[in-house]
Structure formats: C-alpha cells, structure tokens
Tab-separated table of N, CA and C in Angstrom:
chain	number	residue	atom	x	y	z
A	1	UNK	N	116.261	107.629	-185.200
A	1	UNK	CA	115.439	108.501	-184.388
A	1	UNK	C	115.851	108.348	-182.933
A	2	UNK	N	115.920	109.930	-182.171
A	2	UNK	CA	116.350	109.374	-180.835
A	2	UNK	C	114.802	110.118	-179.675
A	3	UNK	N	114.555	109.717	-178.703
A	3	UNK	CA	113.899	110.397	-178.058
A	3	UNK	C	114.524	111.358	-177.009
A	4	UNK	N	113.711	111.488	-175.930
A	4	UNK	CA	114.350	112.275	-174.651
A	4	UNK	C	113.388	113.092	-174.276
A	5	UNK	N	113.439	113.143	-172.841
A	5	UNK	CA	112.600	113.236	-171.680
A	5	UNK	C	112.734	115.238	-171.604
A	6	UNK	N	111.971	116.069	-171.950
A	6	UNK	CA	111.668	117.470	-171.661
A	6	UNK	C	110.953	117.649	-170.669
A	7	UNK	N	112.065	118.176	-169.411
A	7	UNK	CA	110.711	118.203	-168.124
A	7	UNK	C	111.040	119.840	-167.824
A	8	UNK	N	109.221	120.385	-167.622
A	8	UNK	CA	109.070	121.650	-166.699
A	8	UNK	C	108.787	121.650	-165.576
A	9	UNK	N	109.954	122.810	-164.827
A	9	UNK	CA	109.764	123.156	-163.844
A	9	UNK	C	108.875	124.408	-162.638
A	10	UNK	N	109.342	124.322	-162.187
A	10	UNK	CA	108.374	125.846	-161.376
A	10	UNK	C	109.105	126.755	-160.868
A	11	UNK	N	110.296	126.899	-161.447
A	11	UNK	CA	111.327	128.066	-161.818
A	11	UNK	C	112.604	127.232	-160.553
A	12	UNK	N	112.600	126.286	-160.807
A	12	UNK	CA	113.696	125.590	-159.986
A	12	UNK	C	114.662	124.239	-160.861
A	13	UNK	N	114.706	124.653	-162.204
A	13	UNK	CA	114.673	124.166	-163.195
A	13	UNK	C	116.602	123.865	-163.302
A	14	UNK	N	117.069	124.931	-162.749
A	14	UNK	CA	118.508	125.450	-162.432
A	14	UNK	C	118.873	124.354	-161.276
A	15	UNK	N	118.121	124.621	-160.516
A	15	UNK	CA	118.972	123.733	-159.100
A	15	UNK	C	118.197	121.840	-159.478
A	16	UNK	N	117.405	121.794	-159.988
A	16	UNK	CA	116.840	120.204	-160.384
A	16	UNK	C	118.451	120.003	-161.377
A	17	UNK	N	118.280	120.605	-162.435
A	17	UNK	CA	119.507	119.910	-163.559
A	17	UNK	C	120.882	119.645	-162.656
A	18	UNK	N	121.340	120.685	-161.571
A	18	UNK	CA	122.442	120.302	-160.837
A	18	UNK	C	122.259	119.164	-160.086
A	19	UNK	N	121.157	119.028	-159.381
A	19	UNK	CA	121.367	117.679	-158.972
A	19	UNK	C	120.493	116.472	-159.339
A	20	UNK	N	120.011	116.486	-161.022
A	20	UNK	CA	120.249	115.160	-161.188
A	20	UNK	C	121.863	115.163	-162.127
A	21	UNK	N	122.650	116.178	-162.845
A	21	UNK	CA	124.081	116.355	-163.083
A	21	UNK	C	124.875	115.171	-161.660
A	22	UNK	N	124.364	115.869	-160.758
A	22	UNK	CA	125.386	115.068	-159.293
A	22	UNK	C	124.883	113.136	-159.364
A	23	UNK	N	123.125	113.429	-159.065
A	23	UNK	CA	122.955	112.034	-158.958
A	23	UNK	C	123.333	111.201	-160.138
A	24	UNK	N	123.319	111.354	-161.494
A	24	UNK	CA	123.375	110.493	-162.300
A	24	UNK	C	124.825	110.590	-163.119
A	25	UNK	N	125.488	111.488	-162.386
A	25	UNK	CA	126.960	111.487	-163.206
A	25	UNK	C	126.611	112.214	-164.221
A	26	UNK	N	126.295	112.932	-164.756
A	26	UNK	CA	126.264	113.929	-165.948
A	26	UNK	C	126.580	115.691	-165.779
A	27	UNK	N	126.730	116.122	-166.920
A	27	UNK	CA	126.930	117.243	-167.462
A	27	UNK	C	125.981	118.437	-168.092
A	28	UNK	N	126.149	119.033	-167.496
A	28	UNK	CA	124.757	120.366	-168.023
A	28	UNK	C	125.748	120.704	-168.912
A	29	UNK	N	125.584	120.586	-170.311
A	29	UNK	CA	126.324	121.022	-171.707
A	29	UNK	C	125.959	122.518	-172.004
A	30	UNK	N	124.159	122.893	-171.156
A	30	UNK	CA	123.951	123.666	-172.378
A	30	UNK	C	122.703	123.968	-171.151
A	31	UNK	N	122.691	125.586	-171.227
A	31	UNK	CA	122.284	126.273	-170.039
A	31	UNK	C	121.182	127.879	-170.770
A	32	UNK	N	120.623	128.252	-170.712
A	32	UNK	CA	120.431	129.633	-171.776
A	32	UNK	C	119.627	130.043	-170.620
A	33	UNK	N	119.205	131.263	-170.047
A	33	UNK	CA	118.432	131.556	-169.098
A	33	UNK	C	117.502	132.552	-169.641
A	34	UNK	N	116.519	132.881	-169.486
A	34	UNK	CA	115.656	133.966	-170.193
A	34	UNK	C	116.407	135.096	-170.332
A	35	UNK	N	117.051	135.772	-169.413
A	35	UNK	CA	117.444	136.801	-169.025
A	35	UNK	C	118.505	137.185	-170.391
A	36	UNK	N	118.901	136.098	-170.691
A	36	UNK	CA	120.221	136.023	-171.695
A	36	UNK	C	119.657	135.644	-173.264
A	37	UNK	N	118.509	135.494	-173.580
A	37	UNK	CA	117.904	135.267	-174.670
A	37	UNK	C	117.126	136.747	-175.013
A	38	UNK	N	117.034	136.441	-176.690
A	38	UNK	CA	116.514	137.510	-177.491
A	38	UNK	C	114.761	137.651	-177.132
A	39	UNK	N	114.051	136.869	-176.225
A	39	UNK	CA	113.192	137.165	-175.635
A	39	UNK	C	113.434	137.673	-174.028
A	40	UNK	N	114.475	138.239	-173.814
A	40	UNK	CA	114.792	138.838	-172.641
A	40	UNK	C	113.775	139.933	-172.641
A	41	UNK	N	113.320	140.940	-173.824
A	41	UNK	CA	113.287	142.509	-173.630
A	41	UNK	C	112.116	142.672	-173.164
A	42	UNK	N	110.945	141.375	-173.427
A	42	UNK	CA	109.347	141.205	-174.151
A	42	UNK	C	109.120	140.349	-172.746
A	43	UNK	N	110.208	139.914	-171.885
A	43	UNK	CA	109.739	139.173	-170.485
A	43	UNK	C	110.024	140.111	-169.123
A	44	UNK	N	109.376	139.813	-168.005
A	44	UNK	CA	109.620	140.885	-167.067
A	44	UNK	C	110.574	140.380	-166.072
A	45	UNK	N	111.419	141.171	-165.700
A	45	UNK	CA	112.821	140.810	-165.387
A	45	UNK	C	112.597	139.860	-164.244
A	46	UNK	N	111.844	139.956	-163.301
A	46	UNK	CA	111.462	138.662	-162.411
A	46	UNK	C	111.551	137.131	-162.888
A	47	UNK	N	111.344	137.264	-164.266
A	47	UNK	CA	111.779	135.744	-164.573
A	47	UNK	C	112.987	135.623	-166.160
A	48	UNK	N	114.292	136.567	-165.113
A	48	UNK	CA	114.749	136.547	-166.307
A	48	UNK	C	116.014	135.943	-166.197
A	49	UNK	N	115.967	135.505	-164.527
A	49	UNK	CA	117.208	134.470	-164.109
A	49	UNK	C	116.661	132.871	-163.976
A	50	UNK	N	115.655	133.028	-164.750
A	50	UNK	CA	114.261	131.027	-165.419
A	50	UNK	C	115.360	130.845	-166.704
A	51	UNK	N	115.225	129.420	-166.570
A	51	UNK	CA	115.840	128.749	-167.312
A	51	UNK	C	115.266	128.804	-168.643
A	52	UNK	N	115.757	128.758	-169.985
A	52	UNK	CA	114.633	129.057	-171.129
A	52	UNK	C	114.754	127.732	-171.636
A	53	UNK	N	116.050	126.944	-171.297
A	53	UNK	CA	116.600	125.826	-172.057
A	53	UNK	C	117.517	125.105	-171.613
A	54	UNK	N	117.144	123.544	-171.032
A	54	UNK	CA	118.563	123.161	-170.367
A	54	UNK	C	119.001	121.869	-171.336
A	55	UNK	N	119.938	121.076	-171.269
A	55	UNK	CA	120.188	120.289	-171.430
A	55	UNK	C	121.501	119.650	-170.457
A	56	UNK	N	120.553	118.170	-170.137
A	56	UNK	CA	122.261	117.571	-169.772
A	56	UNK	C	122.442	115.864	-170.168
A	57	UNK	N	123.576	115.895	-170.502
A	57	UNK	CA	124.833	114.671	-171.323
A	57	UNK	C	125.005	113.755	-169.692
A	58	UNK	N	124.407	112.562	-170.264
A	58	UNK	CA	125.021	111.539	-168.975
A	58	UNK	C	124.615	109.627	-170.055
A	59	UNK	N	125.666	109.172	-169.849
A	59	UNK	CA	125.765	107.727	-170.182
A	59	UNK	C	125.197	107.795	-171.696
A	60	UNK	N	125.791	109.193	-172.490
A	60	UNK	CA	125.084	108.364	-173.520
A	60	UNK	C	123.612	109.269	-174.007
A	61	UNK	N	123.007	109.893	-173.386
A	61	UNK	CA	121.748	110.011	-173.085
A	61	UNK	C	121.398	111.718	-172.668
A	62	UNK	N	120.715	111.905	-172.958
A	62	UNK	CA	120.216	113.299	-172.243
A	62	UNK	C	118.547	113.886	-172.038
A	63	UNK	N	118.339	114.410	-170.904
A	63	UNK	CA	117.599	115.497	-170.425
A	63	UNK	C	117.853	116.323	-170.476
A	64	UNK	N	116.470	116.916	-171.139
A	64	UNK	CA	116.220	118.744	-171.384
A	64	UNK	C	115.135	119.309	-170.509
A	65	UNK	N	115.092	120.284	-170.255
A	65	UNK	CA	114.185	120.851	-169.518
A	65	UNK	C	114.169	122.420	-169.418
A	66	UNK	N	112.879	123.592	-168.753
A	66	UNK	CA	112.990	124.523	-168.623
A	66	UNK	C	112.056	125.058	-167.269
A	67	UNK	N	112.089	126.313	-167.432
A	67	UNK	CA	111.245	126.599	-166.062
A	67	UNK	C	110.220	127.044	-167.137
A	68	UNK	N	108.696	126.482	-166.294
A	68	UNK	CA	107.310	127.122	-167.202
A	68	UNK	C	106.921	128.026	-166.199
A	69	UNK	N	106.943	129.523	-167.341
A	69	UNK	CA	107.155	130.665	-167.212
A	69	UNK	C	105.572	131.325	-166.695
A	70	UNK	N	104.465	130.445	-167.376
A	70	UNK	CA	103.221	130.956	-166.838
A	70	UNK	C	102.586	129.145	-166.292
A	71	UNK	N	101.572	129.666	-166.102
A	71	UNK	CA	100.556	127.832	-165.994
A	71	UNK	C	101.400	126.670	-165.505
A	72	UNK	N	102.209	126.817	-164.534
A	72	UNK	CA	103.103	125.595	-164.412
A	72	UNK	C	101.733	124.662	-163.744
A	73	UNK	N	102.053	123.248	-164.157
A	73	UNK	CA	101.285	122.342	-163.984
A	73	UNK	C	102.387	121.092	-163.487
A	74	UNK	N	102.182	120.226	-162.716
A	74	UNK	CA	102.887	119.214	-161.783
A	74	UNK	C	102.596	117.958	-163.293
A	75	UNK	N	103.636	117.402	-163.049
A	75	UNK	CA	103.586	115.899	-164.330
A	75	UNK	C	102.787	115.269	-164.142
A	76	UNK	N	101.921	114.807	-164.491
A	76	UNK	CA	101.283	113.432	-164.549
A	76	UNK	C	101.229	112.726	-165.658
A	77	UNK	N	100.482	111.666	-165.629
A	77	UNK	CA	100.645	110.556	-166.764
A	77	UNK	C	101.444	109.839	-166.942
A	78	UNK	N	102.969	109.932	-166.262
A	78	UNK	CA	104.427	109.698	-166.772
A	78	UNK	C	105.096	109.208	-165.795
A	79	UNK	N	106.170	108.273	-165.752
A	79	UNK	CA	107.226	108.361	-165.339
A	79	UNK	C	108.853	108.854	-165.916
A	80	UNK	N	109.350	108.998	-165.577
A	80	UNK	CA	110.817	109.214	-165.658
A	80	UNK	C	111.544	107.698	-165.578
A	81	UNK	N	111.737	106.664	-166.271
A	81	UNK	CA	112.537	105.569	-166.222
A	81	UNK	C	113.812	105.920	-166.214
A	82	UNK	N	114.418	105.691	-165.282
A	82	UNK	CA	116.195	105.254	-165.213
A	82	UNK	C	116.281	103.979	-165.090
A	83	UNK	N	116.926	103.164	-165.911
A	83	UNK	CA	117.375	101.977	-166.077
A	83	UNK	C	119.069	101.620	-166.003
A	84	UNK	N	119.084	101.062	-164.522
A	84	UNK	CA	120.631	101.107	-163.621
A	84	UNK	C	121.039	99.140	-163.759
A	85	UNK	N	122.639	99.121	-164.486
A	85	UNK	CA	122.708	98.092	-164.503
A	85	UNK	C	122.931	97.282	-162.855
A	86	UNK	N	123.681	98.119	-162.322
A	86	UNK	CA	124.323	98.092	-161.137
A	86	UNK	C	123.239	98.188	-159.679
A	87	UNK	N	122.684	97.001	-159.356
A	87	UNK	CA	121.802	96.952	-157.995
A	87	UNK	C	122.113	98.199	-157.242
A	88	UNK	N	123.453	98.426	-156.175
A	88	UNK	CA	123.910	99.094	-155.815
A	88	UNK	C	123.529	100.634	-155.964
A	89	UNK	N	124.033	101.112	-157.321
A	89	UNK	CA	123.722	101.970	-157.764
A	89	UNK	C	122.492	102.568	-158.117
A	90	UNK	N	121.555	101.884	-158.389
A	90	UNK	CA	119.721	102.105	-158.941
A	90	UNK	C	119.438	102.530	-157.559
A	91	UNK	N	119.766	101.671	-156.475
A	91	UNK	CA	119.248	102.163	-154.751
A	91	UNK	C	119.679	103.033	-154.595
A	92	UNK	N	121.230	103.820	-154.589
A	92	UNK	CA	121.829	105.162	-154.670
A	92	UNK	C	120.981	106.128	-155.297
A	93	UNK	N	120.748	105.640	-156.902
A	93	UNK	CA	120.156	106.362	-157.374
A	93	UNK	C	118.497	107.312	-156.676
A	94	UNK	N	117.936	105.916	-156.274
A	94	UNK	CA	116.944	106.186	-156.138
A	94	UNK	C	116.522	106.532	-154.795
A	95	UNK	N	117.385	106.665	-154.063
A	95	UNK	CA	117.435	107.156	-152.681
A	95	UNK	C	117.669	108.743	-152.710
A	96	UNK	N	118.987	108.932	-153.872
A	96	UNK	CA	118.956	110.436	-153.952
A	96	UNK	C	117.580	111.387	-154.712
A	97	UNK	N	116.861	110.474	-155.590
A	97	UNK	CA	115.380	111.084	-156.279
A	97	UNK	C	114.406	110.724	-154.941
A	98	UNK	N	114.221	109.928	-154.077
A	98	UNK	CA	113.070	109.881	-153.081
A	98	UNK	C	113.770	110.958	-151.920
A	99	UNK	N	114.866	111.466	-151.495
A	99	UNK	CA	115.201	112.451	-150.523
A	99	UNK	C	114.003	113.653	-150.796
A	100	UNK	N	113.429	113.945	-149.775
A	100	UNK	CA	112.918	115.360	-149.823
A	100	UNK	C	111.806	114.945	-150.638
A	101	UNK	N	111.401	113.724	-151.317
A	101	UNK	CA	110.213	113.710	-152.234
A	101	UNK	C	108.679	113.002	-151.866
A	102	UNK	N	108.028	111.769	-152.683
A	102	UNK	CA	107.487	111.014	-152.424
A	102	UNK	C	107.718	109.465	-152.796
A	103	UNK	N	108.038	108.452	-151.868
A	103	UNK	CA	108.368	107.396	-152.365
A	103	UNK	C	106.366	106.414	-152.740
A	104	UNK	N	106.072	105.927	-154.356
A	104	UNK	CA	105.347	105.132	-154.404
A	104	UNK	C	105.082	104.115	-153.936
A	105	UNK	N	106.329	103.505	-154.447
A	105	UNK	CA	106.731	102.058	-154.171
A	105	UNK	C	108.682	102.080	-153.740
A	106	UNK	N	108.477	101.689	-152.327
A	106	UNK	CA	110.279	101.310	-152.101
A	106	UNK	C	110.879	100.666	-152.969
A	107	UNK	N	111.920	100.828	-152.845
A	107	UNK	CA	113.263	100.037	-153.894
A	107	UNK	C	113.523	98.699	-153.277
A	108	UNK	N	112.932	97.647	-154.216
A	108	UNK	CA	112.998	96.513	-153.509
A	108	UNK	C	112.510	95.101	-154.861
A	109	UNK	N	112.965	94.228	-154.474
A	109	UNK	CA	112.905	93.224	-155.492
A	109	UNK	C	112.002	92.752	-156.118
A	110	UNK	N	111.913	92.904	-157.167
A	110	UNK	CA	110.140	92.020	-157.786
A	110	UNK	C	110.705	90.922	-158.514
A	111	UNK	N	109.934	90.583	-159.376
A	111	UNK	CA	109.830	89.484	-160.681
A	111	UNK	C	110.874	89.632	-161.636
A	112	UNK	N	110.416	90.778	-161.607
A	112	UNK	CA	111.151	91.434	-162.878
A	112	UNK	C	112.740	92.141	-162.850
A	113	UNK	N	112.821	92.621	-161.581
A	113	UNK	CA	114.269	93.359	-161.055
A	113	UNK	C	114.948	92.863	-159.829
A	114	UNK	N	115.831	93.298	-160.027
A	114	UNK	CA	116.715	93.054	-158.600
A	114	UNK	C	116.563	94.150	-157.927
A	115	UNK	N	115.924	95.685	-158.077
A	115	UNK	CA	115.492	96.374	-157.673
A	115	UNK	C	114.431	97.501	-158.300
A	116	UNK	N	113.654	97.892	-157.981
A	116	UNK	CA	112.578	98.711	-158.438
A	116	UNK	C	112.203	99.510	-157.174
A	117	UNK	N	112.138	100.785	-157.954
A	117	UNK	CA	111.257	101.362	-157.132
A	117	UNK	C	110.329	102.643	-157.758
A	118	UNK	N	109.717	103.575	-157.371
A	118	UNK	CA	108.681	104.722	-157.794
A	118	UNK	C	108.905	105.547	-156.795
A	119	UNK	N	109.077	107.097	-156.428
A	119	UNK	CA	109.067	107.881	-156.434
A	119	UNK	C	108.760	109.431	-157.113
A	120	UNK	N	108.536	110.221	-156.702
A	120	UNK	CA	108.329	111.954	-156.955
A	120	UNK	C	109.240	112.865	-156.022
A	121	UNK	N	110.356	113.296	-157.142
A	121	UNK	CA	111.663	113.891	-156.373
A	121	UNK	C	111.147	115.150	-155.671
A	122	UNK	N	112.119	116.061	-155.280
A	122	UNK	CA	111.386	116.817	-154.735
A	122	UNK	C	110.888	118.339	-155.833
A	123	UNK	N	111.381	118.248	-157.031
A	123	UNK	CA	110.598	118.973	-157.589
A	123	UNK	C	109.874	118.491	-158.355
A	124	UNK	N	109.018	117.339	-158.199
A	124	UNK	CA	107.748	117.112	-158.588
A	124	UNK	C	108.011	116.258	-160.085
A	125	UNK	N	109.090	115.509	-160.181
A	125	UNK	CA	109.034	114.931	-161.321
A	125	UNK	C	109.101	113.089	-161.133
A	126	UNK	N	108.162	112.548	-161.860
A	126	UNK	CA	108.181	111.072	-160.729
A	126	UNK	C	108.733	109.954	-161.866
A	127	UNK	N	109.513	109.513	-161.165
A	127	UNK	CA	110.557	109.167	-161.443
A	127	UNK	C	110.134	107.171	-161.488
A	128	UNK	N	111.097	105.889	-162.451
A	128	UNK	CA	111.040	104.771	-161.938
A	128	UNK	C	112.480	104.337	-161.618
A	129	UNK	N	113.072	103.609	-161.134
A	129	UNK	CA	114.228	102.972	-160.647
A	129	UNK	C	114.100	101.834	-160.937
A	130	UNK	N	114.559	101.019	-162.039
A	130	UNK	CA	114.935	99.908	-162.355
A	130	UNK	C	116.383	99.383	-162.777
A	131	UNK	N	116.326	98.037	-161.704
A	131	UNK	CA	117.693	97.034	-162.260
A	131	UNK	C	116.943	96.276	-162.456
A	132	UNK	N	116.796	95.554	-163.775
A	132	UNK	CA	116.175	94.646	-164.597
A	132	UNK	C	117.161	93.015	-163.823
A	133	UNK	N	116.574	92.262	-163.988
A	133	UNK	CA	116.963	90.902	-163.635
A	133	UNK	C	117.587	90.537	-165.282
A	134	UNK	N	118.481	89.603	-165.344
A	134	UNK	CA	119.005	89.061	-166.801
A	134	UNK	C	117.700	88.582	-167.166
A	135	UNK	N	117.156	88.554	-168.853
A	135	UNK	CA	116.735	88.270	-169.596
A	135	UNK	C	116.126	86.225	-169.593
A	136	UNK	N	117.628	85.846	-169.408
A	136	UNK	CA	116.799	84.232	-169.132
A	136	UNK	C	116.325	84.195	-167.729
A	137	UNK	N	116.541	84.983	-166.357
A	137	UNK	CA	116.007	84.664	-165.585
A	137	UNK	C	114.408	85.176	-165.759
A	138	UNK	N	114.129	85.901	-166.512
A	138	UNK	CA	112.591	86.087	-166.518
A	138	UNK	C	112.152	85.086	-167.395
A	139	UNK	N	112.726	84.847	-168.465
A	139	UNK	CA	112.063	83.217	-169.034
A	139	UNK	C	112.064	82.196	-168.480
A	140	UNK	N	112.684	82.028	-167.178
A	140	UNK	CA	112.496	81.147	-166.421
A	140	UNK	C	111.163	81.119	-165.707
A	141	UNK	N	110.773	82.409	-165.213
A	141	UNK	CA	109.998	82.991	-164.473
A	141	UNK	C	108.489	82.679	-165.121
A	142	UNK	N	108.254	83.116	-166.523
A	142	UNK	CA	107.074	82.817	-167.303
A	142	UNK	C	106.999	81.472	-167.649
C-alpha cells in the first residue's frame, strides 16, 4: 500500500506544482486541465484553464493535486511533512515554502532534529521541515 498527499488549490494549482517541481527537484509527469477533459463541455470556460489533475514524481514519491472548482476551503488539520536528510537542504527547502508565506515555527534545532521548522507557503498549504537527528542520538536523549 502506498499513500500520498492530494492538495486543493484556489485555481493556482498550475503555478504551486511548478514550484514545488523547482523546490524539491521533481517532475510534473502528469498535467490534465479542465479545459482538456471530457468534462470540458458541462464546465464554464472561465475555469477551463484549472487544473483537473496534477501529479508530480520527486525522490521516489509523489504529489497530486487540483484546483477546487467551487467551495475552495484553506487546509487545516494537516501538515505537509518533508523529511530532508541533508541539514543544508531542509533550510533551503524550507526557506523556499516560508517565502511569501507564514512561518509557525523557524527552522531551527530541537531534540529531535538538526532542523525543524512549520510554515504555510504561499498558497496556503502548511507545510513541516524536518532533518531528523540519527536514531541513537535520540536514545541517548530519552
């Protein structure tokens, strides 16, 4: 069984997948826009350049997502975990998801990581940033 993260947007669903494609090194495989689907005829052409279906390929892994076409509603309940082996990189990472957004908690060292942080990018999807510390250093820790 595999999971994976389906996030809606507020018809900016197109320019979010390009740049988490940029931030996280991945590939939009798979793109369908309303406009180009067999529910094109039955939607009104104003939302017919909305995404109906995205997907993108990075490390292994993928996000899907679309633009919600009526009732868009902002995420809650959730985060978005990215789990970065590379210190360096998780702060990259997570510097490019807090640009333009809301940072929770800065990217900065706990117990548990060599870096963490919380943010809400700027289209509203909130995100965690973790570099986990090795495994015996937290059994040290408890």
């Amino acid at each position: 069984m595999q999971t994976a993260t389906h996030l809606h947007f507020k018809g900016n669903c197109s320019e979010a997948f390009k740049f988490y494609a940029e931030t996280f090194g991945g590939q939009i495989v798979f793109a369908l826009t309303v406009g180009a689907s067999p529910c094109a005829r039955e939607t009104p052409p104003e939302f017919h350049d909305k995404i109906l279906h995205a997907r993108l390929d990075f490390g292994g892994q993928m996000l899907l997502g679309c633009d919600a076409l009526c009732d868009y509603q902002a995420p809650r309940g959730f985060n978005v975990m990215a789990g970065v082996d590379d210190r360096a990189d998780a702060e990259r990472i997570f510097n490019a998801l807090a640009a333009d957004g809301t940072v929770t908690m800065p990217f900065q060292e706990t117990f548990w990581a060599r870096g963490f942080g919380m943010c809400t990018d700027r289209f509203g999807t909130p995100w965690m940033v973790n570099c986990a510390k090795p495994q015996d250093a937290l059994a040290v820790a408890a």
